[in-house]
Tab-separated table of C-alpha atoms and ligand atoms in Angstrom:
chain	number	residue	atom	x	y	z
E	1	MET	CA	-4.980	14.788	-1.400
E	2	ALA	CA	-3.476	18.862	-0.449
E	3	ILE	CA	0.343	18.418	-0.550
E	4	SER	CA	1.464	21.811	1.558
E	5	SER	CA	4.389	23.618	0.472
E	6	ARG	CA	6.182	22.443	3.174
E	7	THR	CA	6.248	18.997	1.273
E	8	ALA	CA	8.841	18.624	-1.823
E	9	LEU	CA	9.446	15.861	-4.343
E	10	LEU	CA	12.051	13.978	-4.036
E	11	VAL	CA	13.198	12.453	-7.342
E	12	ILE	CA	15.684	10.020	-7.800
E	13	ASP	CA	18.381	9.273	-10.485
E	14	VAL	CA	15.711	8.906	-13.652
E	15	GLN	CA	18.056	8.527	-15.833
E	16	ASN	CA	19.196	7.011	-19.208
E	17	ASP	CA	22.071	5.094	-17.652
E	18	PHE	CA	19.148	3.352	-15.034
E	19	THR	CA	17.118	2.079	-17.720
E	20	PRO	CA	16.270	-1.057	-19.893
E	21	GLY	CA	19.370	-0.366	-22.833
E	22	GLY	CA	21.634	1.285	-20.110
E	23	GLN	CA	24.225	0.982	-18.568
E	24	LEU	CA	22.858	-0.245	-15.153
E	25	ALA	CA	19.860	-0.809	-16.172
E	26	VAL	CA	17.243	-1.457	-13.434
E	27	PRO	CA	14.038	-3.976	-14.419
E	28	GLU	CA	11.566	-1.713	-14.770
E	29	GLY	CA	12.824	1.038	-14.002
E	30	ASP	CA	11.876	3.196	-17.176
E	31	LEU	CA	8.359	2.283	-15.839
E	32	ILE	CA	7.652	4.892	-12.718
E	33	VAL	CA	7.833	7.977	-15.716
E	34	PRO	CA	4.032	8.016	-16.182
E	35	LEU	CA	3.459	7.960	-12.743
E	36	ILE	CA	6.823	10.661	-11.729
E	37	ASN	CA	5.322	12.513	-13.463
E	38	ARG	CA	1.361	12.259	-12.081
E	39	LEU	CA	2.410	12.951	-8.743
E	40	ALA	CA	4.765	15.527	-9.490
E	41	ARG	CA	1.454	16.867	-10.722
E	42	GLN	CA	0.716	17.612	-7.563
E	43	PHE	CA	4.256	19.202	-5.624
E	44	THR	CA	5.291	22.484	-5.947
E	45	GLN	CA	8.712	21.534	-5.010
E	46	VAL	CA	10.148	19.368	-6.798
E	47	VAL	CA	14.266	18.167	-7.140
E	48	MET	CA	16.085	16.730	-9.460
E	49	ALA	CA	19.361	14.172	-8.237
E	50	GLN	CA	21.291	13.197	-10.834
E	51	ASP	CA	24.589	10.794	-10.926
E	52	TRP	CA	27.294	12.051	-12.260
E	53	HIS	CA	30.550	10.848	-12.762
E	54	PRO	CA	34.102	11.307	-14.071
E	55	THR	CA	35.691	8.798	-16.230
E	56	GLY	CA	37.810	6.616	-14.160
E	57	HIS	CA	34.981	6.899	-11.143
E	58	ALA	CA	35.956	4.750	-8.586
E	59	SER	CA	32.665	2.870	-8.051
E	60	PHE	CA	32.954	1.457	-11.609
E	61	ALA	CA	34.455	-1.703	-11.884
E	62	SER	CA	36.423	-0.608	-15.118
E	63	SER	CA	39.148	1.458	-12.680
E	64	HIS	CA	39.854	-1.577	-11.090
E	65	PRO	CA	41.798	-3.606	-12.998
E	66	GLY	CA	41.697	-7.589	-11.650
E	67	HIS	CA	38.326	-6.908	-10.841
E	68	GLN	CA	34.266	-7.519	-12.261
E	69	PRO	CA	30.987	-5.535	-11.887
E	70	TYR	CA	29.185	-5.927	-8.647
E	71	ASP	CA	32.458	-6.893	-6.644
E	72	VAL	CA	32.183	-5.872	-3.388
E	73	ILE	CA	35.703	-3.322	-2.353
E	74	GLN	CA	37.429	-1.590	0.822
E	75	LEU	CA	38.468	2.470	-0.522
E	76	PRO	CA	39.735	3.994	2.790
E	77	TYR	CA	36.266	5.232	3.708
E	78	GLY	CA	34.936	1.795	3.950
E	79	GLU	CA	32.532	-1.222	1.380
E	80	GLN	CA	32.031	-0.136	-2.089
E	81	THR	CA	30.743	-2.367	-4.403
E	82	LEU	CA	31.907	-2.287	-8.151
E	83	TRP	CA	29.645	-0.902	-11.362
E	84	PRO	CA	29.471	-0.946	-14.594
E	85	ASP	CA	30.742	2.570	-15.629
E	86	HIS	CA	27.765	4.708	-15.713
E	87	CYS	CA	26.268	7.823	-15.725
E	88	VAL	CA	29.224	9.258	-17.256
E	89	GLN	CA	28.989	13.594	-17.212
E	90	SER	CA	27.764	14.539	-19.863
E	91	THR	CA	26.555	11.304	-21.564
E	92	ALA	CA	23.996	10.503	-22.954
E	93	GLY	CA	22.929	8.035	-20.451
E	94	ALA	CA	23.438	10.318	-17.924
E	95	GLU	CA	20.803	12.634	-19.462
E	96	PHE	CA	17.281	12.205	-17.362
E	97	HIS	CA	14.691	10.020	-19.011
E	98	ARG	CA	12.830	11.261	-22.030
E	99	GLY	CA	9.299	9.992	-20.748
E	100	LEU	CA	10.265	12.919	-17.800
E	101	ASP	CA	7.614	15.118	-17.500
E	102	LEU	CA	8.511	18.001	-15.561
E	103	PRO	CA	8.913	21.814	-15.819
E	104	HIS	CA	8.018	23.002	-13.033
E	105	ALA	CA	11.606	20.958	-11.023
E	106	GLN	CA	13.200	24.566	-9.697
E	107	LEU	CA	16.584	22.855	-8.674
E	108	ILE	CA	18.988	19.918	-9.735
E	109	ILE	CA	21.406	17.982	-7.608
E	110	ARG	CA	24.216	16.019	-8.928
E	111	LYS	CA	26.460	13.760	-6.959
E	112	GLY	CA	28.763	11.281	-7.228
E	113	CYS	CA	30.973	14.049	-9.150
E	114	ASN	CA	34.475	13.115	-6.184
E	115	PRO	CA	36.309	10.817	-8.447
E	116	ASP	CA	37.256	9.550	-5.173
E	117	ILE	CA	33.645	8.866	-3.352
E	118	ASP	CA	30.258	7.813	-4.580
E	119	SER	CA	28.063	8.608	-3.359
E	120	TYR	CA	24.729	6.667	-3.796
E	121	SER	CA	22.862	9.841	-1.709
E	122	ALA	CA	20.919	12.990	-2.537
E	123	PHE	CA	23.029	14.554	1.160
E	124	LEU	CA	25.570	12.664	1.913
E	125	GLU	CA	28.878	11.510	-0.302
E	126	ALA	CA	29.881	8.014	0.664
E	127	ASP	CA	32.731	8.990	3.278
E	128	ARG	CA	29.648	10.009	5.388
E	129	ARG	CA	31.082	13.895	5.727
E	130	THR	CA	30.623	15.824	2.859
E	131	THR	CA	27.699	16.734	2.017
E	132	THR	CA	25.882	18.174	-1.853
E	133	GLY	CA	23.843	21.212	0.115
E	134	LEU	CA	20.498	19.607	-0.230
E	135	ALA	CA	19.267	19.224	3.285
E	136	GLY	CA	20.372	22.752	3.579
E	137	TYR	CA	18.563	24.040	0.331
E	138	LEU	CA	15.394	22.715	1.402
E	139	LYS	CA	15.393	23.383	5.217
E	140	GLU	CA	16.637	27.746	3.924
E	141	ARG	CA	13.103	27.096	2.426
E	142	GLY	CA	11.226	26.044	4.228
E	143	ILE	CA	10.680	22.598	4.002
E	144	ASP	CA	10.213	19.773	6.304
E	145	THR	CA	8.839	16.481	4.713
E	146	VAL	CA	10.161	14.041	1.605
E	147	TYR	CA	8.307	11.872	-0.478
E	148	MET	CA	11.523	10.576	-3.019
E	149	VAL	CA	10.570	8.257	-6.116
E	150	GLY	CA	12.852	6.586	-8.215
E	151	LEU	CA	15.878	4.633	-9.316
E	152	ALA	CA	17.288	1.768	-8.011
E	153	LEU	CA	15.284	2.023	-4.295
E	154	ASP	CA	17.452	-0.371	-2.813
E	155	PHE	CA	20.537	1.827	-2.541
E	156	CYS	CA	20.379	5.671	-3.729
E	157	VAL	CA	16.891	6.414	-2.762
E	158	MET	CA	17.721	4.307	0.035
E	159	PHE	CA	20.338	6.718	1.096
E	160	SER	CA	19.019	9.464	0.862
E	161	ALA	CA	15.828	8.004	2.143
E	162	LEU	CA	17.783	7.205	5.122
E	163	ASP	CA	20.159	10.644	4.781
E	164	ALA	CA	16.886	13.120	4.905
E	165	ARG	CA	15.402	11.006	9.006
E	166	ALA	CA	18.612	11.611	9.896
E	167	ALA	CA	19.031	15.449	8.508
E	168	GLY	CA	15.385	16.383	10.083
E	169	PHE	CA	12.619	16.299	7.687
E	170	ASN	CA	9.609	13.682	7.687
E	171	THR	CA	10.348	11.340	4.314
E	172	TYR	CA	8.735	9.284	2.903
E	173	VAL	CA	9.229	6.732	-0.019
E	174	VAL	CA	6.723	5.615	-1.546
E	175	LEU	CA	6.621	1.904	-3.378
E	176	ASP	CA	5.591	1.536	-6.561
E	177	ALA	CA	7.447	4.287	-8.066
E	178	CYS	CA	10.095	2.552	-7.642
E	179	ARG	CA	12.279	-0.776	-8.688
E	180	ALA	CA	15.372	-2.018	-7.059
E	181	ILE	CA	18.266	-3.444	-8.747
E	182	ASP	CA	17.989	-6.149	-6.059
E	183	LEU	CA	21.628	-7.259	-4.971
E	184	ASN	CA	22.047	-10.548	-2.621
E	185	GLY	CA	19.332	-9.879	-1.186
E	186	SER	CA	19.602	-5.793	-0.695
E	187	LEU	CA	15.279	-4.430	-1.108
E	188	ALA	CA	14.421	-6.591	1.390
E	189	THR	CA	17.938	-5.298	3.701
E	190	ALA	CA	16.478	-1.913	2.219
E	191	ILE	CA	12.906	-2.260	3.628
E	192	GLU	CA	13.948	-2.867	6.221
E	193	ARG	CA	16.843	-0.324	6.434
E	194	MET	CA	14.174	2.270	5.393
E	195	GLN	CA	10.958	1.301	8.393
E	196	ASP	CA	13.856	0.769	10.908
E	197	ALA	CA	15.084	4.805	10.644
E	198	GLY	CA	12.327	6.109	10.818
E	199	VAL	CA	11.257	6.610	6.353
E	200	GLY	CA	7.282	6.244	5.653
E	201	LEU	CA	6.750	3.030	2.888
E	202	ILE	CA	3.924	3.877	1.085
E	203	GLN	CA	2.101	3.810	-2.077
E	204	SER	CA	0.772	6.276	-4.440
E	205	THR	CA	-2.512	6.225	-4.278
E	206	GLU	CA	-2.134	8.055	-0.196
E	207	LEU	CA	-1.332	11.096	-2.809
E	208	ILE	CA	-3.609	11.109	-5.633
Z	301	VGL	C1	23.137	4.043	-8.646
Z	301	VGL	C2	24.182	2.591	-8.745
Z	301	VGL	C3	25.455	3.146	-8.553
Z	301	VGL	C4	21.486	4.274	-8.741
Z	301	VGL	C5	23.639	4.458	-8.458
Z	301	VGL	O1	21.128	4.930	-8.682
Z	301	VGL	O2	20.253	3.357	-7.187
Z	301	VGL	N1	23.862	2.820	-8.033
Z	301	VGL	N2	25.364	4.439	-8.990
Z	302	ZN	ZN1	26.553	6.345	-9.606
């Protein structure tokens, strides 16, 4: 399939901490890397998202005495799942997986940098108001369609896809180029939410 220059691939959070051996390892998170490399060769526009938290970030259980990872608490902007410390700025865990081969990626968008606000989405922080600027970047470059791959399908990929759709992009998630955390049914919920929002759920064979 020929992919138009109005289309971008968004590679979400394929970082050491989300792959086996990392602080918040997504099962099989490393297995999608070769497929992402192959898919990316079809695209002229590639953007990478990178979870990039300061130490003591509000999404870390360690920042909330008495709480454990995977507890859900209330923060000023709403419910927040607490995670093990992960993707701390400039640590090895925050680096991209070494197998990624995306020399033509033009933009790396870092998110979750605000100490008090999480950001699963590559477009909007969890307060649902602060933008990362990604929608504006894509629109200024004439992009109207985005394909997403990466980690984790039921958190950062889903929220990025919902926000891409809400920002007016034709949005597709390449399911076999993603892996999920699947916490308390979060995978099934994510699939349903994306379908309801009009996000296309496809397989890589539809692209290569
Ligand atoms: C993610 C949990 C916390 C993700 C990021 O990339 O899906 N999940 N931070
Ligand atoms: Zn995070």
